Amino acid sequence: MEEIYIKNSEKNELIKTKSETIQFLLNYSKSLKITQIKGHKFESNLN
Amino acid sequence: MEAQVDDSLLIKKYINGDEKALETLIERHNQRISCFIYSKVNDRTITEDIFQDTFIKVIRTLKRGTYSEEGKFLPWVMRIAHNLIIDHFRKSNRMPMFHGNESFNIFSIMSDEQLNVEGQIIKNQIDTDLGVLIAELPQDQKDVLMMRIYRDMSFKEISENTGVSINTALGRMRYALINLRKIIDQNNIVLTN
């Protein structure tokens, strides 16, 4: 009987992306360099 | 309106090399974008993945200097997220994934072929006991049984190796099994688990 009344409390919470993911994005942004040569744009990741 | 002006200012700062501006933008819209993605996919891990992919696209577009929607940052990001959500569902339709829930977990009914530790100990014990019983058989029957069961030889190969006919080899195997059963019955040995 107990299993029929599952409470899914997750749905009521306000979802926010984790700080680790945000940190990854900020690091990705810092490492991404765009180089333009003769009208062509090249991406490079400098770690 | 104020927030939109701020967004466009932050974008300009970011394009000009201010990395801190990106952090402010992400923090500002984190909750709205995350909630939007979660409302469609209903899974926290996938929400994180789509959020990450969305901002990777945002970063690339801004850095390449191809962003042109001044003052409409949030709707633009939402549209990217929306497209990635559609991509996600297209992909998962091609490769359906089974998700368990709190009342049913697929791993509780699935098992691997390997024995657990207890089963392995019992199997080893049976193998040892059987080895002792086989040692009690007459030499000719023992040879045939060893070749057939432990070396996986065919009766044709056994007959060639022992120099007897196939029928004799078959007969020895039959008597070997009969005698094994007889020894087991006489000594009340239990070999099953």
Short mmCIF file of C-alpha atoms in Angstrom, two decimals:
data_model
loop_
_atom_site.label_atom_id
_atom_site.label_comp_id
_atom_site.label_asym_id
_atom_site.label_seq_id
_atom_site.Cartn_x
_atom_site.Cartn_y
_atom_site.Cartn_z
CA MET A 1 0.00 0.00 0.00
CA GLU A 2 2.77 2.34 1.00
CA GLU A 3 4.27 2.32 -2.49
CA ILE A 4 1.15 3.69 -4.15
CA TYR A 5 1.49 7.01 -2.33
CA ILE A 6 4.92 8.10 -3.46
CA LYS A 7 5.70 11.73 -2.81
CA ASN A 8 7.77 13.28 -5.52
CA SER A 9 9.04 16.28 -3.64
CA GLU A 10 11.60 17.11 -6.37
CA LYS A 11 8.90 18.62 -8.58
CA ASN A 12 8.07 21.25 -5.99
CA GLU A 13 11.64 22.48 -5.64
CA LEU A 14 13.12 25.33 -7.61
CA ILE A 15 15.76 23.78 -9.83
CA LYS A 16 19.16 25.42 -10.12
CA THR A 17 22.16 24.18 -12.01
CA LYS A 18 25.04 23.11 -9.78
CA SER A 19 27.98 25.40 -9.10
CA GLU A 20 30.32 22.74 -10.56
CA THR A 21 28.58 23.02 -13.94
CA ILE A 22 28.78 26.82 -13.82
CA GLN A 23 32.46 26.63 -12.89
CA PHE A 24 33.03 24.32 -15.86
CA LEU A 25 31.33 26.81 -18.19
CA LEU A 26 33.40 29.70 -16.85
CA ASN A 27 36.60 27.70 -17.29
CA TYR A 28 35.50 26.69 -20.81
CA SER A 29 34.87 30.33 -21.62
CA LYS A 30 38.33 31.33 -20.35
CA SER A 31 40.03 28.59 -22.35
CA LEU A 32 38.19 29.28 -25.63
CA LYS A 33 40.08 31.44 -28.06
CA ILE A 34 38.78 32.49 -31.48
CA THR A 35 41.36 33.29 -34.10
CA GLN A 36 40.39 34.99 -37.35
CA ILE A 37 42.54 34.34 -40.37
CA LYS A 38 41.51 35.67 -43.79
CA GLY A 39 37.84 35.82 -42.85
CA HIS A 40 37.79 32.33 -41.32
CA LYS A 41 37.25 31.88 -37.61
CA PHE A 42 39.12 29.12 -35.80
CA GLU A 43 38.33 27.91 -32.31
CA SER A 44 40.98 26.65 -29.95
CA ASN A 45 40.88 25.51 -26.34
CA LEU A 46 43.94 26.49 -24.34
CA ASN A 47 44.02 24.62 -21.07
CA MET B 1 13.34 46.46 -18.86
CA GLU B 2 16.18 47.36 -16.49
CA ALA B 3 17.36 43.74 -16.40
CA GLN B 4 17.42 43.57 -20.22
CA VAL B 5 19.56 46.69 -20.45
CA ASP B 6 21.88 45.18 -17.92
CA ASP B 7 22.06 41.98 -19.94
CA SER B 8 23.11 43.76 -23.09
CA LEU B 9 25.71 45.72 -21.13
CA LEU B 10 27.06 42.51 -19.62
CA ILE B 11 27.22 40.90 -23.07
CA LYS B 12 29.24 43.85 -24.39
CA LYS B 13 31.58 43.59 -21.41
CA TYR B 14 31.96 39.85 -21.95
CA ILE B 15 32.66 40.25 -25.66
CA ASN B 16 35.32 42.79 -24.69
CA GLY B 17 37.01 40.21 -22.49
CA ASP B 18 35.37 40.59 -19.07
CA GLU B 19 34.86 36.96 -17.98
CA LYS B 20 33.15 38.07 -14.76
CA ALA B 21 30.24 39.42 -16.87
CA LEU B 22 29.47 35.88 -18.06
CA GLU B 23 29.32 34.62 -14.48
CA THR B 24 26.81 37.36 -13.62
CA LEU B 25 24.70 36.45 -16.67
CA ILE B 26 24.69 32.73 -15.84
CA GLU B 27 23.91 33.32 -12.16
CA ARG B 28 21.13 35.76 -13.04
CA HIS B 29 19.30 33.39 -15.39
CA ASN B 30 20.36 30.05 -13.88
CA GLN B 31 17.08 29.37 -12.10
CA ARG B 32 14.75 30.35 -14.93
CA ILE B 33 16.62 28.37 -17.57
CA SER B 34 17.11 25.34 -15.30
CA CYS B 35 13.41 25.31 -14.32
CA PHE B 36 12.42 25.65 -17.99
CA ILE B 37 14.59 22.67 -19.00
CA TYR B 38 13.51 20.60 -15.98
CA SER B 39 9.83 21.25 -16.73
CA LYS B 40 10.34 19.53 -20.12
CA VAL B 41 12.77 16.71 -19.35
CA ASN B 42 11.84 15.97 -15.71
CA ASP B 43 15.33 14.74 -14.87
CA ARG B 44 17.97 16.64 -12.94
CA THR B 45 20.99 15.10 -14.64
CA ILE B 46 19.63 15.74 -18.13
CA THR B 47 18.73 19.28 -17.04
CA GLU B 48 22.36 19.87 -16.04
CA ASP B 49 23.59 18.45 -19.36
CA ILE B 50 21.25 20.57 -21.47
CA PHE B 51 22.01 23.68 -19.40
CA GLN B 52 25.72 23.10 -19.97
CA ASP B 53 25.30 22.52 -23.72
CA THR B 54 23.11 25.62 -23.97
CA PHE B 55 25.76 27.87 -22.44
CA ILE B 56 28.54 26.28 -24.46
CA LYS B 57 26.60 27.43 -27.55
CA VAL B 58 26.05 30.85 -25.98
CA ILE B 59 29.76 31.25 -25.18
CA ARG B 60 30.84 30.15 -28.67
CA THR B 61 28.37 32.49 -30.38
CA LEU B 62 29.37 35.46 -28.22
CA LYS B 63 33.10 34.81 -28.63
CA ARG B 64 32.78 34.41 -32.40
CA GLY B 65 31.00 37.76 -32.50
CA THR B 66 27.94 36.42 -34.32
CA TYR B 67 25.40 37.40 -31.62
CA SER B 68 23.05 40.09 -32.85
CA GLU B 69 19.93 40.00 -30.68
CA GLU B 70 20.57 43.06 -28.55
CA GLY B 71 18.47 43.22 -25.40
CA LYS B 72 16.87 39.82 -25.94
CA PHE B 73 19.41 37.64 -24.23
CA LEU B 74 17.08 35.45 -22.16
CA PRO B 75 14.61 34.56 -24.98
CA TRP B 76 17.61 33.74 -27.20
CA VAL B 77 19.11 31.41 -24.56
CA MET B 78 15.70 29.85 -23.96
CA ARG B 79 15.38 29.13 -27.69
CA ILE B 80 18.78 27.42 -27.72
CA ALA B 81 17.74 25.36 -24.68
CA HIS B 82 14.42 24.53 -26.36
CA ASN B 83 16.18 23.28 -29.49
CA LEU B 84 18.55 21.17 -27.39
CA ILE B 85 15.58 19.68 -25.51
CA ILE B 86 14.04 18.68 -28.86
CA ASP B 87 17.38 17.15 -29.89
CA HIS B 88 17.45 15.24 -26.61
CA PHE B 89 13.98 13.76 -27.17
CA ARG B 90 14.80 12.88 -30.78
CA LYS B 91 17.92 11.06 -29.59
CA SER B 92 16.14 9.26 -26.75
CA ASN B 93 13.36 8.15 -29.14
CA ARG B 94 16.00 6.53 -31.30
CA MET B 95 17.63 4.96 -28.25
CA PRO B 96 14.88 4.43 -25.64
CA MET B 97 16.25 4.29 -22.16
CA PHE B 98 14.45 2.54 -19.33
CA HIS B 99 14.21 4.57 -16.16
CA GLY B 100 13.33 2.81 -12.91
CA ASN B 101 11.50 4.56 -10.13
CA GLU B 102 11.25 4.23 -6.37
CA SER B 103 8.76 1.33 -6.48
CA PHE B 104 10.38 -0.63 -9.31
CA ASN B 105 14.00 -1.04 -10.20
CA ILE B 106 15.03 -3.07 -13.26
CA PHE B 107 18.21 -4.20 -11.47
CA SER B 108 16.17 -6.03 -8.85
CA ILE B 109 14.91 -8.51 -11.46
CA MET B 110 18.04 -8.65 -13.60
CA SER B 111 20.86 -10.93 -12.60
CA ASP B 112 24.21 -11.80 -14.06
CA GLU B 113 25.24 -15.29 -15.12
CA GLN B 114 27.98 -15.58 -12.55
CA LEU B 115 27.46 -17.41 -9.28
CA ASN B 116 27.56 -15.49 -6.06
CA VAL B 117 30.25 -16.28 -3.48
CA GLU B 118 28.12 -18.90 -1.71
CA GLY B 119 27.19 -20.58 -5.00
CA GLN B 120 30.84 -20.64 -6.07
CA ILE B 121 31.92 -22.27 -2.77
CA ILE B 122 29.20 -24.94 -3.13
CA LYS B 123 30.20 -25.57 -6.76
CA ASN B 124 33.86 -25.98 -5.76
CA GLN B 125 32.84 -28.41 -3.01
CA ILE B 126 30.75 -30.48 -5.45
CA ASP B 127 33.61 -30.52 -7.99
CA THR B 128 36.01 -31.76 -5.30
CA ASP B 129 33.58 -34.45 -4.07
CA LEU B 130 32.95 -35.59 -7.63
CA GLY B 131 36.72 -35.85 -8.22
CA VAL B 132 36.99 -38.19 -5.21
CA LEU B 133 34.06 -40.32 -6.50
CA ILE B 134 35.51 -40.54 -10.03
CA ALA B 135 38.79 -41.80 -8.55
CA GLU B 136 36.84 -44.83 -7.23
CA LEU B 137 35.80 -45.95 -10.75
CA PRO B 138 37.61 -48.74 -12.67
CA GLN B 139 40.51 -47.33 -14.75
CA ASP B 140 38.92 -47.86 -18.23
CA GLN B 141 35.66 -46.15 -17.23
CA LYS B 142 37.54 -43.36 -15.46
CA ASP B 143 39.64 -42.66 -18.59
CA VAL B 144 36.57 -42.36 -20.83
CA LEU B 145 34.71 -40.13 -18.37
CA MET B 146 37.72 -37.84 -17.85
CA MET B 147 38.24 -37.46 -21.61
CA ARG B 148 34.57 -36.80 -22.30
CA ILE B 149 33.72 -34.45 -19.43
CA TYR B 150 36.96 -32.70 -18.48
CA ARG B 151 38.76 -32.62 -21.84
CA ASP B 152 35.57 -32.26 -23.91
CA MET B 153 36.66 -34.93 -26.41
CA SER B 154 34.21 -36.59 -28.80
CA PHE B 155 33.60 -40.36 -28.57
CA LYS B 156 35.38 -40.73 -31.91
CA GLU B 157 38.50 -39.03 -30.46
CA ILE B 158 38.20 -41.13 -27.27
CA SER B 159 38.04 -44.36 -29.30
CA GLU B 160 41.13 -43.29 -31.29
CA ASN B 161 43.01 -42.43 -28.08
CA THR B 162 42.13 -45.55 -26.14
CA GLY B 163 42.27 -47.97 -29.07
CA VAL B 164 38.73 -49.28 -28.57
CA SER B 165 35.60 -48.94 -30.74
CA ILE B 166 33.20 -46.03 -30.37
CA ASN B 167 30.54 -48.41 -29.03
CA THR B 168 32.91 -49.67 -26.32
CA ALA B 169 33.76 -46.07 -25.35
CA LEU B 170 30.02 -45.27 -25.19
CA GLY B 171 29.42 -48.37 -23.06
CA ARG B 172 32.25 -47.44 -20.67
CA MET B 173 30.84 -43.96 -20.30
CA ARG B 174 27.40 -45.41 -19.55
CA TYR B 175 28.82 -47.78 -16.92
CA ALA B 176 30.92 -44.97 -15.44
CA LEU B 177 27.76 -42.90 -14.88
CA ILE B 178 25.80 -45.91 -13.53
CA ASN B 179 28.62 -46.70 -11.11
CA LEU B 180 28.91 -43.08 -10.00
CA ARG B 181 25.18 -42.98 -9.22
CA LYS B 182 25.53 -46.29 -7.38
CA ILE B 183 28.36 -44.96 -5.19
CA ILE B 184 26.37 -41.77 -4.50
CA ASP B 185 23.24 -43.76 -3.53
CA GLN B 186 25.14 -46.25 -1.38
CA ASN B 187 26.88 -43.51 0.60
CA ASN B 188 23.89 -41.15 0.78
CA ILE B 189 25.92 -38.33 -0.76
CA VAL B 190 24.10 -35.11 -1.66
CA LEU B 191 25.74 -33.32 -4.55
CA THR B 192 23.18 -30.62 -5.36
CA ASN B 193 22.95 -27.10 -4.04
#
